[in-house]
């Protein structure tokens, strides 16, 4: 089951976008202030992820995994340290360029799916392509192809409330892949799923790395999921190991 048959990206010998590790976080910290009290969540996160690499992020509940993923996905800014994505130091970027980089380069699979209610699976998968200005016929054809690849060719016109949890998660995955992002972030994508649905999701993520040279970072509590990745990064009290 292949979502993308496109050839791997060609790599340029020059430094900058397209060369080197896809992402590098260095000394990243993140704290929040709640009712005047400072909560330090990420203390010192340093690691890098290569193109084509699949990395699991593990750690206890509350250790900061989702906080870290939000930073990697440019949904949140670190309080300190640096985050370089595809050769660009994102810590210095304004909101406009950040959101362009996010839209073009990053696909996010959220734990709670975050699908639009009252929109069909086809429409949900098409959303990132609407934002990218892809013409309607091309958009529909690609959304259909993506849904077929995750085994939902028979559910194109179903709305989220008419789908099972595993089916909704597969729609969310198809949506995350729609713009062929260089980085795919998945926060417990198999958390609520049975073994068969988990396998479909992991097969797809691994295939993105193998066929398209995409990097994948997956937060998981499941040892079977972690065992299928290339490398495990453990978060212990906000520090990477
Ligand atoms: N926006 C926020 N404001 C205040 N505190 C926050 C915020 N986001 C996260 N936290 C705190 O940061 C800590 C880490 O949260 P995070 O969601 O990153 O954990 P996690 O490792 O993903 O946990 P889980 O495995 O339960 O999903 C928690 O103690 C949480 O209360
Ligand atoms: Mg979490």
Short mmCIF file of C-alpha atoms and ligand atoms in Angstrom, two decimals:
data_model
loop_
_atom_site.label_atom_id
_atom_site.label_comp_id
_atom_site.label_asym_id
_atom_site.label_seq_id
_atom_site.Cartn_x
_atom_site.Cartn_y
_atom_site.Cartn_z
CA UNK A 1 0.00 0.00 0.00
CA UNK A 2 1.86 3.05 -1.18
CA UNK A 3 0.62 6.60 -0.72
CA UNK A 4 3.38 8.21 -2.71
CA UNK A 5 5.28 6.79 -5.59
CA UNK A 6 7.27 9.96 -6.20
CA UNK A 7 11.04 9.53 -6.40
CA UNK A 8 13.03 10.54 -3.30
CA UNK A 9 14.00 14.22 -3.16
CA UNK A 10 17.32 14.91 -4.82
CA UNK A 11 19.90 16.29 -2.41
CA UNK A 12 21.84 19.41 -3.18
CA UNK A 13 25.56 19.45 -2.33
CA UNK A 14 25.33 23.08 -1.13
CA UNK A 15 24.63 23.87 2.55
CA UNK A 16 21.14 25.17 3.35
CA UNK A 17 17.67 23.73 2.69
CA UNK A 18 17.77 20.19 1.33
CA UNK A 19 21.12 19.26 2.92
CA UNK A 20 22.27 18.17 6.39
CA UNK A 21 19.93 16.83 9.06
CA UNK A 22 16.30 17.74 8.44
CA UNK A 23 15.97 19.12 11.93
CA UNK A 24 18.16 19.95 14.87
CA UNK A 25 17.06 21.08 18.32
CA UNK A 26 19.77 22.36 20.60
CA UNK A 27 19.35 23.21 24.26
CA UNK A 28 15.62 23.74 23.80
CA UNK A 29 13.71 24.79 26.91
CA UNK A 30 10.02 25.58 27.38
CA UNK A 31 8.31 26.91 30.44
CA UNK A 32 4.75 28.03 31.09
CA UNK A 33 3.43 30.43 33.68
CA UNK A 34 0.22 29.38 35.41
CA UNK A 35 -1.32 31.75 37.99
CA UNK A 36 2.02 33.48 38.43
CA UNK A 37 3.90 30.22 38.99
CA UNK A 38 6.51 29.13 36.49
CA UNK A 39 6.37 25.52 35.30
CA UNK A 40 9.52 24.27 33.61
CA UNK A 41 8.54 21.54 31.19
CA UNK A 42 11.46 21.17 28.77
CA UNK A 43 14.84 21.71 30.42
CA UNK A 44 17.38 20.74 27.80
CA UNK A 45 16.45 18.98 24.61
CA UNK A 46 19.19 18.33 22.09
CA UNK A 47 18.95 15.93 19.16
CA UNK A 48 18.72 15.83 15.41
CA UNK A 49 16.72 13.86 12.89
CA UNK A 50 17.96 12.93 9.44
CA UNK A 51 15.89 12.76 6.27
CA UNK A 52 14.45 9.28 5.90
CA UNK A 53 14.82 8.56 9.62
CA UNK A 54 12.00 7.33 11.84
CA UNK A 55 12.38 8.33 15.49
CA UNK A 56 10.19 7.39 18.47
CA UNK A 57 9.83 9.83 21.38
CA UNK A 58 8.99 8.03 24.60
CA UNK A 59 8.65 9.09 28.23
CA UNK A 60 6.26 9.14 31.14
CA UNK A 61 2.97 11.02 31.03
CA UNK A 62 3.72 14.69 31.69
CA UNK A 63 7.38 14.41 30.66
CA UNK A 64 6.89 16.96 27.87
CA UNK A 65 6.49 14.82 24.74
CA UNK A 66 3.56 16.79 23.27
CA UNK A 67 5.22 20.07 24.26
CA UNK A 68 8.32 19.01 22.33
CA UNK A 69 6.27 17.88 19.33
CA UNK A 70 4.47 21.25 19.23
CA UNK A 71 7.87 22.98 19.06
CA UNK A 72 9.02 20.64 16.26
CA UNK A 73 5.76 21.32 14.39
CA UNK A 74 6.20 25.11 14.68
CA UNK A 75 2.93 25.26 16.59
CA UNK A 76 4.80 26.61 19.61
CA UNK A 77 8.05 28.49 20.20
CA UNK A 78 10.71 27.33 22.65
CA UNK A 79 11.50 29.60 25.61
CA UNK A 80 15.22 29.12 24.90
CA UNK A 81 17.64 27.21 22.68
CA UNK A 82 17.44 26.82 18.94
CA UNK A 83 15.40 24.83 16.46
CA UNK A 84 16.78 24.56 12.94
CA UNK A 85 14.39 23.01 10.39
CA UNK A 86 15.67 22.24 6.90
CA UNK A 87 18.58 24.63 7.31
CA UNK A 88 16.39 27.49 8.61
CA UNK A 89 16.75 28.79 12.18
CA UNK A 90 13.06 28.96 13.05
CA UNK A 91 13.65 30.72 16.37
CA UNK A 92 14.35 33.95 14.46
CA UNK A 93 11.42 33.71 12.04
CA UNK A 94 8.26 35.84 12.12
CA UNK A 95 4.78 34.28 12.09
CA UNK A 96 4.27 34.50 8.31
CA UNK A 97 7.40 32.58 7.28
CA UNK A 98 6.87 30.12 10.14
CA UNK A 99 3.40 29.27 9.01
CA UNK A 100 4.56 28.91 5.38
CA UNK A 101 7.34 26.56 6.47
CA UNK A 102 4.84 24.58 8.55
CA UNK A 103 2.32 24.29 5.70
CA UNK A 104 4.87 23.27 3.11
CA UNK A 105 7.18 21.12 5.18
CA UNK A 106 5.35 19.55 8.11
CA UNK A 107 2.41 17.15 8.44
CA UNK A 108 0.92 16.71 11.92
CA UNK A 109 -1.15 13.75 13.12
CA UNK A 110 -2.78 14.78 16.39
CA UNK A 111 -3.74 12.32 19.08
CA UNK A 112 -7.33 13.56 19.04
CA UNK A 113 -7.54 13.58 15.22
CA UNK A 114 -8.77 17.23 14.99
CA UNK A 115 -10.93 16.53 11.94
CA UNK A 116 -13.57 19.01 10.82
CA UNK A 117 -17.02 17.75 11.78
CA UNK A 118 -19.72 17.94 9.07
CA UNK A 119 -17.07 17.60 6.40
CA UNK A 120 -16.50 14.36 4.54
CA UNK A 121 -13.28 12.36 4.75
CA UNK A 122 -12.50 13.59 1.21
CA UNK A 123 -12.97 17.24 2.24
CA UNK A 124 -10.92 16.82 5.42
CA UNK A 125 -7.97 15.36 3.52
CA UNK A 126 -8.28 18.23 1.03
CA UNK A 127 -7.95 21.03 3.62
CA UNK A 128 -4.14 21.50 3.45
CA UNK A 129 -4.38 21.48 -0.34
CA UNK A 130 -7.10 24.21 -0.27
CA UNK A 131 -4.69 26.33 1.77
CA UNK A 132 -1.97 25.60 -0.81
CA UNK A 133 -4.24 26.65 -3.69
CA UNK A 134 -4.37 23.22 -5.37
CA UNK A 135 -7.19 23.24 -8.00
CA UNK A 136 -10.33 21.41 -6.95
CA UNK A 137 -10.15 18.47 -9.38
CA UNK A 138 -6.51 17.72 -8.58
CA UNK A 139 -7.29 18.07 -4.90
CA UNK A 140 -10.16 15.60 -5.00
CA UNK A 141 -8.18 13.09 -7.03
CA UNK A 142 -5.24 13.24 -4.63
CA UNK A 143 -7.47 13.04 -1.53
CA UNK A 144 -9.17 9.97 -2.99
CA UNK A 145 -5.81 8.35 -3.74
CA UNK A 146 -4.56 9.03 -0.19
CA UNK A 147 -7.72 7.65 1.40
CA UNK A 148 -7.55 4.54 -0.77
CA UNK A 149 -3.94 4.04 0.33
CA UNK A 150 -4.97 3.97 4.00
CA UNK A 151 -7.79 1.52 3.23
CA UNK A 152 -10.64 4.04 3.27
CA UNK A 153 -11.65 4.04 -0.38
CA UNK A 154 -15.13 2.93 0.73
CA UNK A 155 -15.54 5.80 3.23
CA UNK A 156 -14.78 8.86 1.07
CA UNK A 157 -18.08 10.57 1.79
CA UNK A 158 -18.42 9.70 5.49
CA UNK A 159 -18.19 12.43 8.12
CA UNK A 160 -16.04 11.95 11.26
CA UNK A 161 -18.99 10.97 13.50
CA UNK A 162 -19.82 8.18 11.03
CA UNK A 163 -16.30 6.73 11.29
CA UNK A 164 -14.63 4.57 13.93
CA UNK A 165 -11.66 5.91 15.93
CA UNK A 166 -9.20 3.94 13.81
CA UNK A 167 -10.82 5.22 10.60
CA UNK A 168 -10.71 8.83 11.81
CA UNK A 169 -7.04 8.44 12.65
CA UNK A 170 -6.38 7.11 9.16
CA UNK A 171 -8.19 10.16 7.68
CA UNK A 172 -5.98 12.38 9.87
CA UNK A 173 -2.90 10.56 8.57
CA UNK A 174 -4.02 10.95 4.93
CA UNK A 175 -4.53 14.67 5.58
CA UNK A 176 -1.04 14.99 7.10
CA UNK A 177 0.50 13.38 4.01
CA UNK A 178 -1.43 15.42 1.44
CA UNK A 179 1.34 17.94 0.74
CA UNK A 180 4.14 15.36 0.88
CA UNK A 181 5.80 16.98 3.91
CA UNK A 182 9.51 16.51 4.58
CA UNK A 183 8.66 15.97 8.27
CA UNK A 184 5.75 13.98 9.67
CA UNK A 185 4.95 14.39 13.37
CA UNK A 186 2.56 11.98 15.01
CA UNK A 187 1.45 12.30 18.65
CA UNK A 188 0.37 8.86 19.87
CA UNK A 189 -1.18 8.09 16.49
CA UNK A 190 -1.95 4.53 17.53
CA UNK A 191 -2.93 5.27 21.14
CA UNK A 192 -6.64 4.58 20.70
CA UNK A 193 -6.37 1.92 18.04
CA UNK A 194 -6.48 -1.86 17.88
CA UNK A 195 -3.47 -3.83 16.67
CA UNK A 196 -4.63 -4.00 13.02
CA UNK A 197 -5.25 -0.24 12.71
CA UNK A 198 -1.95 0.51 14.49
CA UNK A 199 -0.14 -1.62 11.96
CA UNK A 200 -1.74 0.25 9.03
CA UNK A 201 -0.69 3.60 10.50
CA UNK A 202 2.87 2.48 11.22
CA UNK A 203 3.20 0.82 7.78
CA UNK A 204 2.27 4.13 6.18
CA UNK A 205 4.66 6.18 8.31
CA UNK A 206 7.56 3.82 7.60
CA UNK A 207 6.76 3.85 3.90
CA UNK A 208 6.92 7.65 3.80
CA UNK A 209 10.47 7.45 5.14
CA UNK A 210 11.51 4.61 2.81
CA UNK A 211 9.95 5.83 -0.42
CA UNK A 212 10.02 9.60 -0.03
CA UNK A 213 12.93 10.11 2.37
CA UNK A 214 10.59 11.90 4.78
CA UNK A 215 11.59 12.12 8.44
CA UNK A 216 9.06 10.80 10.96
CA UNK A 217 8.88 11.60 14.67
CA UNK A 218 6.29 9.54 16.51
CA UNK A 219 5.36 9.89 20.18
CA UNK A 220 4.32 6.55 21.56
CA UNK A 221 3.76 4.52 24.70
CA UNK A 222 3.63 1.31 22.70
CA UNK A 223 6.86 -0.77 22.76
CA UNK A 224 5.76 -2.50 19.52
CA UNK A 225 5.59 0.88 17.75
CA UNK A 226 8.94 2.01 19.19
CA UNK A 227 10.54 -1.28 18.12
CA UNK A 228 9.69 -0.55 14.47
CA UNK A 229 11.49 2.83 14.44
CA UNK A 230 15.18 3.48 13.69
CA UNK A 231 15.91 5.20 16.99
CA UNK A 232 14.30 6.04 20.32
CA UNK A 233 14.66 9.43 22.06
CA UNK A 234 13.65 9.26 25.71
CA UNK A 235 12.37 12.31 27.55
CA UNK A 236 13.06 12.20 31.27
CA UNK A 237 11.86 15.19 33.26
CA UNK A 238 12.13 17.45 30.23
CA UNK A 239 15.59 16.31 29.14
CA UNK A 240 16.36 14.17 26.11
CA UNK A 241 18.48 11.04 26.42
N1 LIG B 1 -0.06 25.33 27.76
C1 LIG B 1 0.36 24.86 28.94
N2 LIG B 1 0.29 25.61 30.05
C2 LIG B 1 0.73 25.14 31.24
N3 LIG B 1 1.28 23.92 31.41
C3 LIG B 1 1.37 23.13 30.35
C4 LIG B 1 0.92 23.54 29.06
N4 LIG B 1 1.15 22.54 28.19
C5 LIG B 1 1.70 21.54 28.91
N5 LIG B 1 1.84 21.89 30.20
C6 LIG B 1 2.39 21.04 31.27
O1 LIG B 1 3.59 20.47 30.78
C7 LIG B 1 3.75 19.14 31.24
C8 LIG B 1 4.04 18.26 30.04
O2 LIG B 1 2.89 18.19 29.21
P1 LIG B 1 2.87 17.36 27.87
O3 LIG B 1 1.50 17.46 27.33
O4 LIG B 1 3.97 17.81 27.01
O5 LIG B 1 3.19 15.90 28.41
P2 LIG B 1 3.24 14.50 27.65
O6 LIG B 1 4.59 13.92 27.86
O7 LIG B 1 2.79 14.69 26.24
O8 LIG B 1 2.20 13.64 28.47
P3 LIG B 1 1.13 12.50 27.98
O9 LIG B 1 1.93 11.24 27.78
O10 LIG B 1 0.20 12.40 29.13
O11 LIG B 1 0.47 12.99 26.71
C9 LIG B 1 2.49 18.80 31.98
O12 LIG B 1 2.76 18.83 33.35
C10 LIG B 1 1.50 19.87 31.59
O13 LIG B 1 0.66 20.17 32.65
MG1 LIG B 2 1.09 14.08 25.16
#
